[in-house]
Amino acid sequence: MNSEIMIYLIIGLILGIIIGIILTNVFSPKARKFNKLQVECDESKQQLIAQKQIIVKHFAHSAEILDNMANDFRRLYQHMAENSSNLISQADINALNMAPIKPIDEKIQPTKSFMNSQPKDYASTHSGLMNNSEQK
């Protein structure tokens, strides 16, 4: 009988330890905090996935719009190229070339001597900024 009691005591002790560990993990503040953080992490992951999907849709739509614009500009260019020869002749194009514009005032044009000399990096006279107040 003593051996049976010892077996029951050992089994009871093992079961008590296991149940104690489970109850401690379930009801401890650290476990509740961990579960709360786990839920927040899962929610953040779902929000991140949704945001990535929105961004992918945005860029796909933008690429489609840009492609449409490129096609429209290509069609416009082809239209202008095809119809320009019908609307204006080569003689009219040559007539549109203008002579180069000459300056109104000759004083505005820089002289050769001015162009050959290099500008000074310093003032030729003292500015007086560094003088003491006594000397002024």
PDB file of C-alpha atoms in Angstrom:
ATOM      1  CA  MET A   1       0.000   0.000   0.000  1.00  0.00           C
ATOM      2  CA  ASN A   2       2.857   2.325   0.650  1.00  0.00           C
ATOM      3  CA  SER A   3       4.102   1.911  -2.890  1.00  0.00           C
ATOM      4  CA  GLU A   4       0.636   2.723  -4.292  1.00  0.00           C
ATOM      5  CA  ILE A   5       0.435   5.859  -2.175  1.00  0.00           C
ATOM      6  CA  MET A   6       3.874   6.900  -3.331  1.00  0.00           C
ATOM      7  CA  ILE A   7       2.883   6.398  -6.989  1.00  0.00           C
ATOM      8  CA  TYR A   8      -0.304   8.465  -6.468  1.00  0.00           C
ATOM      9  CA  LEU A   9       1.688  11.176  -4.713  1.00  0.00           C
ATOM     10  CA  ILE A  10       4.255  11.341  -7.526  1.00  0.00           C
ATOM     11  CA  ILE A  11       1.521  11.427 -10.207  1.00  0.00           C
ATOM     12  CA  GLY A  12      -0.361  14.096  -8.227  1.00  0.00           C
ATOM     13  CA  LEU A  13       2.815  16.126  -7.816  1.00  0.00           C
ATOM     14  CA  ILE A  14       3.582  15.952 -11.562  1.00  0.00           C
ATOM     15  CA  LEU A  15      -0.014  16.865 -12.464  1.00  0.00           C
ATOM     16  CA  GLY A  16       0.062  19.722  -9.950  1.00  0.00           C
ATOM     17  CA  ILE A  17       3.269  21.109 -11.417  1.00  0.00           C
ATOM     18  CA  ILE A  18       1.890  20.905 -14.982  1.00  0.00           C
ATOM     19  CA  ILE A  19      -1.425  22.539 -14.022  1.00  0.00           C
ATOM     20  CA  GLY A  20       0.465  25.186 -12.028  1.00  0.00           C
ATOM     21  CA  ILE A  21       2.676  26.039 -14.994  1.00  0.00           C
ATOM     22  CA  ILE A  22      -0.329  26.276 -17.309  1.00  0.00           C
ATOM     23  CA  LEU A  23      -2.307  28.462 -14.889  1.00  0.00           C
ATOM     24  CA  THR A  24       0.718  30.665 -14.267  1.00  0.00           C
ATOM     25  CA  ASN A  25       1.228  31.221 -17.990  1.00  0.00           C
ATOM     26  CA  VAL A  26      -2.448  31.926 -18.619  1.00  0.00           C
ATOM     27  CA  PHE A  27      -3.096  34.288 -15.715  1.00  0.00           C
ATOM     28  CA  SER A  28       0.269  36.001 -15.292  1.00  0.00           C
ATOM     29  CA  PRO A  29       0.607  39.697 -16.258  1.00  0.00           C
ATOM     30  CA  LYS A  30       3.513  38.878 -18.559  1.00  0.00           C
ATOM     31  CA  ALA A  31       1.412  36.344 -20.466  1.00  0.00           C
ATOM     32  CA  ARG A  32      -1.455  38.820 -20.834  1.00  0.00           C
ATOM     33  CA  LYS A  33       0.981  41.489 -22.004  1.00  0.00           C
ATOM     34  CA  PHE A  34       2.551  39.038 -24.455  1.00  0.00           C
ATOM     35  CA  ASN A  35      -0.855  38.076 -25.838  1.00  0.00           C
ATOM     36  CA  LYS A  36      -1.816  41.740 -26.197  1.00  0.00           C
ATOM     37  CA  LEU A  37       1.437  42.505 -28.017  1.00  0.00           C
ATOM     38  CA  GLN A  38       0.947  39.461 -30.240  1.00  0.00           C
ATOM     39  CA  VAL A  39      -2.521  40.701 -31.232  1.00  0.00           C
ATOM     40  CA  GLU A  40      -1.157  44.205 -31.938  1.00  0.00           C
ATOM     41  CA  CYS A  41       1.668  42.709 -34.015  1.00  0.00           C
ATOM     42  CA  ASP A  42      -0.804  40.667 -36.074  1.00  0.00           C
ATOM     43  CA  GLU A  43      -2.989  43.750 -36.621  1.00  0.00           C
ATOM     44  CA  SER A  44       0.061  45.781 -37.687  1.00  0.00           C
ATOM     45  CA  LYS A  45       1.061  43.078 -40.154  1.00  0.00           C
ATOM     46  CA  GLN A  46      -2.440  43.094 -41.652  1.00  0.00           C
ATOM     47  CA  GLN A  47      -2.374  46.902 -41.938  1.00  0.00           C
ATOM     48  CA  LEU A  48       1.057  46.764 -43.580  1.00  0.00           C
ATOM     49  CA  ILE A  49      -0.149  44.202 -46.115  1.00  0.00           C
ATOM     50  CA  ALA A  50      -3.213  46.356 -46.890  1.00  0.00           C
ATOM     51  CA  GLN A  51      -1.021  49.459 -47.273  1.00  0.00           C
ATOM     52  CA  LYS A  52       1.333  47.621 -49.634  1.00  0.00           C
ATOM     53  CA  GLN A  53      -1.627  46.542 -51.755  1.00  0.00           C
ATOM     54  CA  ILE A  54      -2.870  50.133 -51.936  1.00  0.00           C
ATOM     55  CA  ILE A  55       0.585  51.340 -53.012  1.00  0.00           C
ATOM     56  CA  VAL A  56       0.873  48.622 -55.671  1.00  0.00           C
ATOM     57  CA  LYS A  57      -2.567  49.550 -57.051  1.00  0.00           C
ATOM     58  CA  HIS A  58      -1.614  53.244 -57.037  1.00  0.00           C
ATOM     59  CA  PHE A  59       1.591  52.691 -59.009  1.00  0.00           C
ATOM     60  CA  ALA A  60      -0.106  50.306 -61.438  1.00  0.00           C
ATOM     61  CA  HIS A  61      -2.822  52.896 -62.102  1.00  0.00           C
ATOM     62  CA  SER A  62      -0.212  55.672 -62.457  1.00  0.00           C
ATOM     63  CA  ALA A  63       1.753  53.572 -64.942  1.00  0.00           C
ATOM     64  CA  GLU A  64      -1.414  52.966 -66.944  1.00  0.00           C
ATOM     65  CA  ILE A  65      -2.201  56.695 -67.024  1.00  0.00           C
ATOM     66  CA  LEU A  66       1.361  57.544 -68.098  1.00  0.00           C
ATOM     67  CA  ASP A  67       1.187  54.910 -70.824  1.00  0.00           C
ATOM     68  CA  ASN A  68      -2.068  56.415 -72.078  1.00  0.00           C
ATOM     69  CA  MET A  69      -0.483  59.873 -72.071  1.00  0.00           C
ATOM     70  CA  ALA A  70       2.511  58.606 -74.046  1.00  0.00           C
ATOM     71  CA  ASN A  71       0.216  57.018 -76.618  1.00  0.00           C
ATOM     72  CA  ASP A  72      -1.826  60.227 -76.902  1.00  0.00           C
ATOM     73  CA  PHE A  73       1.306  62.343 -77.368  1.00  0.00           C
ATOM     74  CA  ARG A  74       2.593  59.870 -79.971  1.00  0.00           C
ATOM     75  CA  ARG A  75      -0.700  60.119 -81.871  1.00  0.00           C
ATOM     76  CA  LEU A  76      -0.601  63.935 -81.624  1.00  0.00           C
ATOM     77  CA  TYR A  77       2.968  64.023 -82.972  1.00  0.00           C
ATOM     78  CA  GLN A  78       2.058  61.719 -85.854  1.00  0.00           C
ATOM     79  CA  HIS A  79      -0.977  63.871 -86.629  1.00  0.00           C
ATOM     80  CA  MET A  80       1.110  67.056 -86.648  1.00  0.00           C
ATOM     81  CA  ALA A  81       3.849  65.442 -88.755  1.00  0.00           C
ATOM     82  CA  GLU A  82       1.378  64.114 -91.310  1.00  0.00           C
ATOM     83  CA  ASN A  83      -0.611  67.326 -91.630  1.00  0.00           C
ATOM     84  CA  SER A  84       2.270  69.804 -91.494  1.00  0.00           C
ATOM     85  CA  SER A  85       3.315  68.994 -95.064  1.00  0.00           C
ATOM     86  CA  ASN A  86      -0.264  69.521 -96.250  1.00  0.00           C
ATOM     87  CA  LEU A  87      -0.774  72.851 -94.471  1.00  0.00           C
ATOM     88  CA  ILE A  88       2.530  74.627 -95.100  1.00  0.00           C
ATOM     89  CA  SER A  89       4.963  74.422 -97.997  1.00  0.00           C
ATOM     90  CA  GLN A  90       8.762  74.432 -97.941  1.00  0.00           C
ATOM     91  CA  ALA A  91       8.796  77.992 -99.334  1.00  0.00           C
ATOM     92  CA  ASP A  92       6.674  79.169 -96.387  1.00  0.00           C
ATOM     93  CA  ILE A  93       9.043  77.455 -93.970  1.00  0.00           C
ATOM     94  CA  ASN A  94      12.042  79.214 -95.556  1.00  0.00           C
ATOM     95  CA  ALA A  95      10.169  82.535 -95.374  1.00  0.00           C
ATOM     96  CA  LEU A  96       9.705  82.110 -91.627  1.00  0.00           C
ATOM     97  CA  ASN A  97      13.481  82.009 -90.982  1.00  0.00           C
ATOM     98  CA  MET A  98      14.393  85.406 -89.589  1.00  0.00           C
ATOM     99  CA  ALA A  99      17.691  87.237 -89.615  1.00  0.00           C
ATOM    100  CA  PRO A 100      19.596  87.304 -86.318  1.00  0.00           C
ATOM    101  CA  ILE A 101      18.577  90.128 -84.004  1.00  0.00           C
ATOM    102  CA  LYS A 102      21.135  92.931 -83.681  1.00  0.00           C
ATOM    103  CA  PRO A 103      21.559  94.835 -80.431  1.00  0.00           C
ATOM    104  CA  ILE A 104      19.920  98.268 -80.285  1.00  0.00           C
ATOM    105  CA  ASP A 105      22.682 100.030 -78.388  1.00  0.00           C
ATOM    106  CA  GLU A 106      26.332  99.378 -79.196  1.00  0.00           C
ATOM    107  CA  LYS A 107      27.303 100.410 -75.628  1.00  0.00           C
ATOM    108  CA  ILE A 108      25.745  97.249 -74.291  1.00  0.00           C
ATOM    109  CA  GLN A 109      28.187  95.022 -76.140  1.00  0.00           C
ATOM    110  CA  PRO A 110      31.363  94.316 -74.158  1.00  0.00           C
ATOM    111  CA  THR A 111      34.623  95.508 -75.645  1.00  0.00           C
ATOM    112  CA  LYS A 112      37.572  93.251 -76.383  1.00  0.00           C
ATOM    113  CA  SER A 113      39.772  94.911 -73.767  1.00  0.00           C
ATOM    114  CA  PHE A 114      37.126  94.303 -71.141  1.00  0.00           C
ATOM    115  CA  MET A 115      36.853  90.675 -72.188  1.00  0.00           C
ATOM    116  CA  ASN A 116      40.625  90.134 -72.061  1.00  0.00           C
ATOM    117  CA  SER A 117      41.126  91.436 -68.510  1.00  0.00           C
ATOM    118  CA  GLN A 118      40.282  89.237 -65.585  1.00  0.00           C
ATOM    119  CA  PRO A 119      38.076  90.629 -62.793  1.00  0.00           C
ATOM    120  CA  LYS A 120      39.699  91.571 -59.497  1.00  0.00           C
ATOM    121  CA  ASP A 121      39.006  89.537 -56.402  1.00  0.00           C
ATOM    122  CA  TYR A 122      39.831  92.469 -54.142  1.00  0.00           C
ATOM    123  CA  ALA A 123      39.060  96.160 -53.769  1.00  0.00           C
ATOM    124  CA  SER A 124      41.658  98.606 -55.049  1.00  0.00           C
ATOM    125  CA  THR A 125      41.177 100.899 -51.996  1.00  0.00           C
ATOM    126  CA  HIS A 126      40.520 100.320 -48.300  1.00  0.00           C
ATOM    127  CA  SER A 127      36.859 100.124 -47.393  1.00  0.00           C
ATOM    128  CA  GLY A 128      37.380 101.183 -43.774  1.00  0.00           C
ATOM    129  CA  LEU A 129      35.421  98.323 -42.287  1.00  0.00           C
ATOM    130  CA  MET A 130      38.292  97.028 -40.201  1.00  0.00           C
ATOM    131  CA  ASN A 131      39.283 100.397 -38.645  1.00  0.00           C
ATOM    132  CA  ASN A 132      38.951 100.881 -34.887  1.00  0.00           C
ATOM    133  CA  SER A 133      36.345 103.317 -33.616  1.00  0.00           C
ATOM    134  CA  GLU A 134      39.157 105.554 -32.276  1.00  0.00           C
ATOM    135  CA  GLN A 135      40.686 106.001 -35.710  1.00  0.00           C
ATOM    136  CA  LYS A 136      37.360 107.020 -37.302  1.00  0.00           C
TER     137      LYS A 136
END
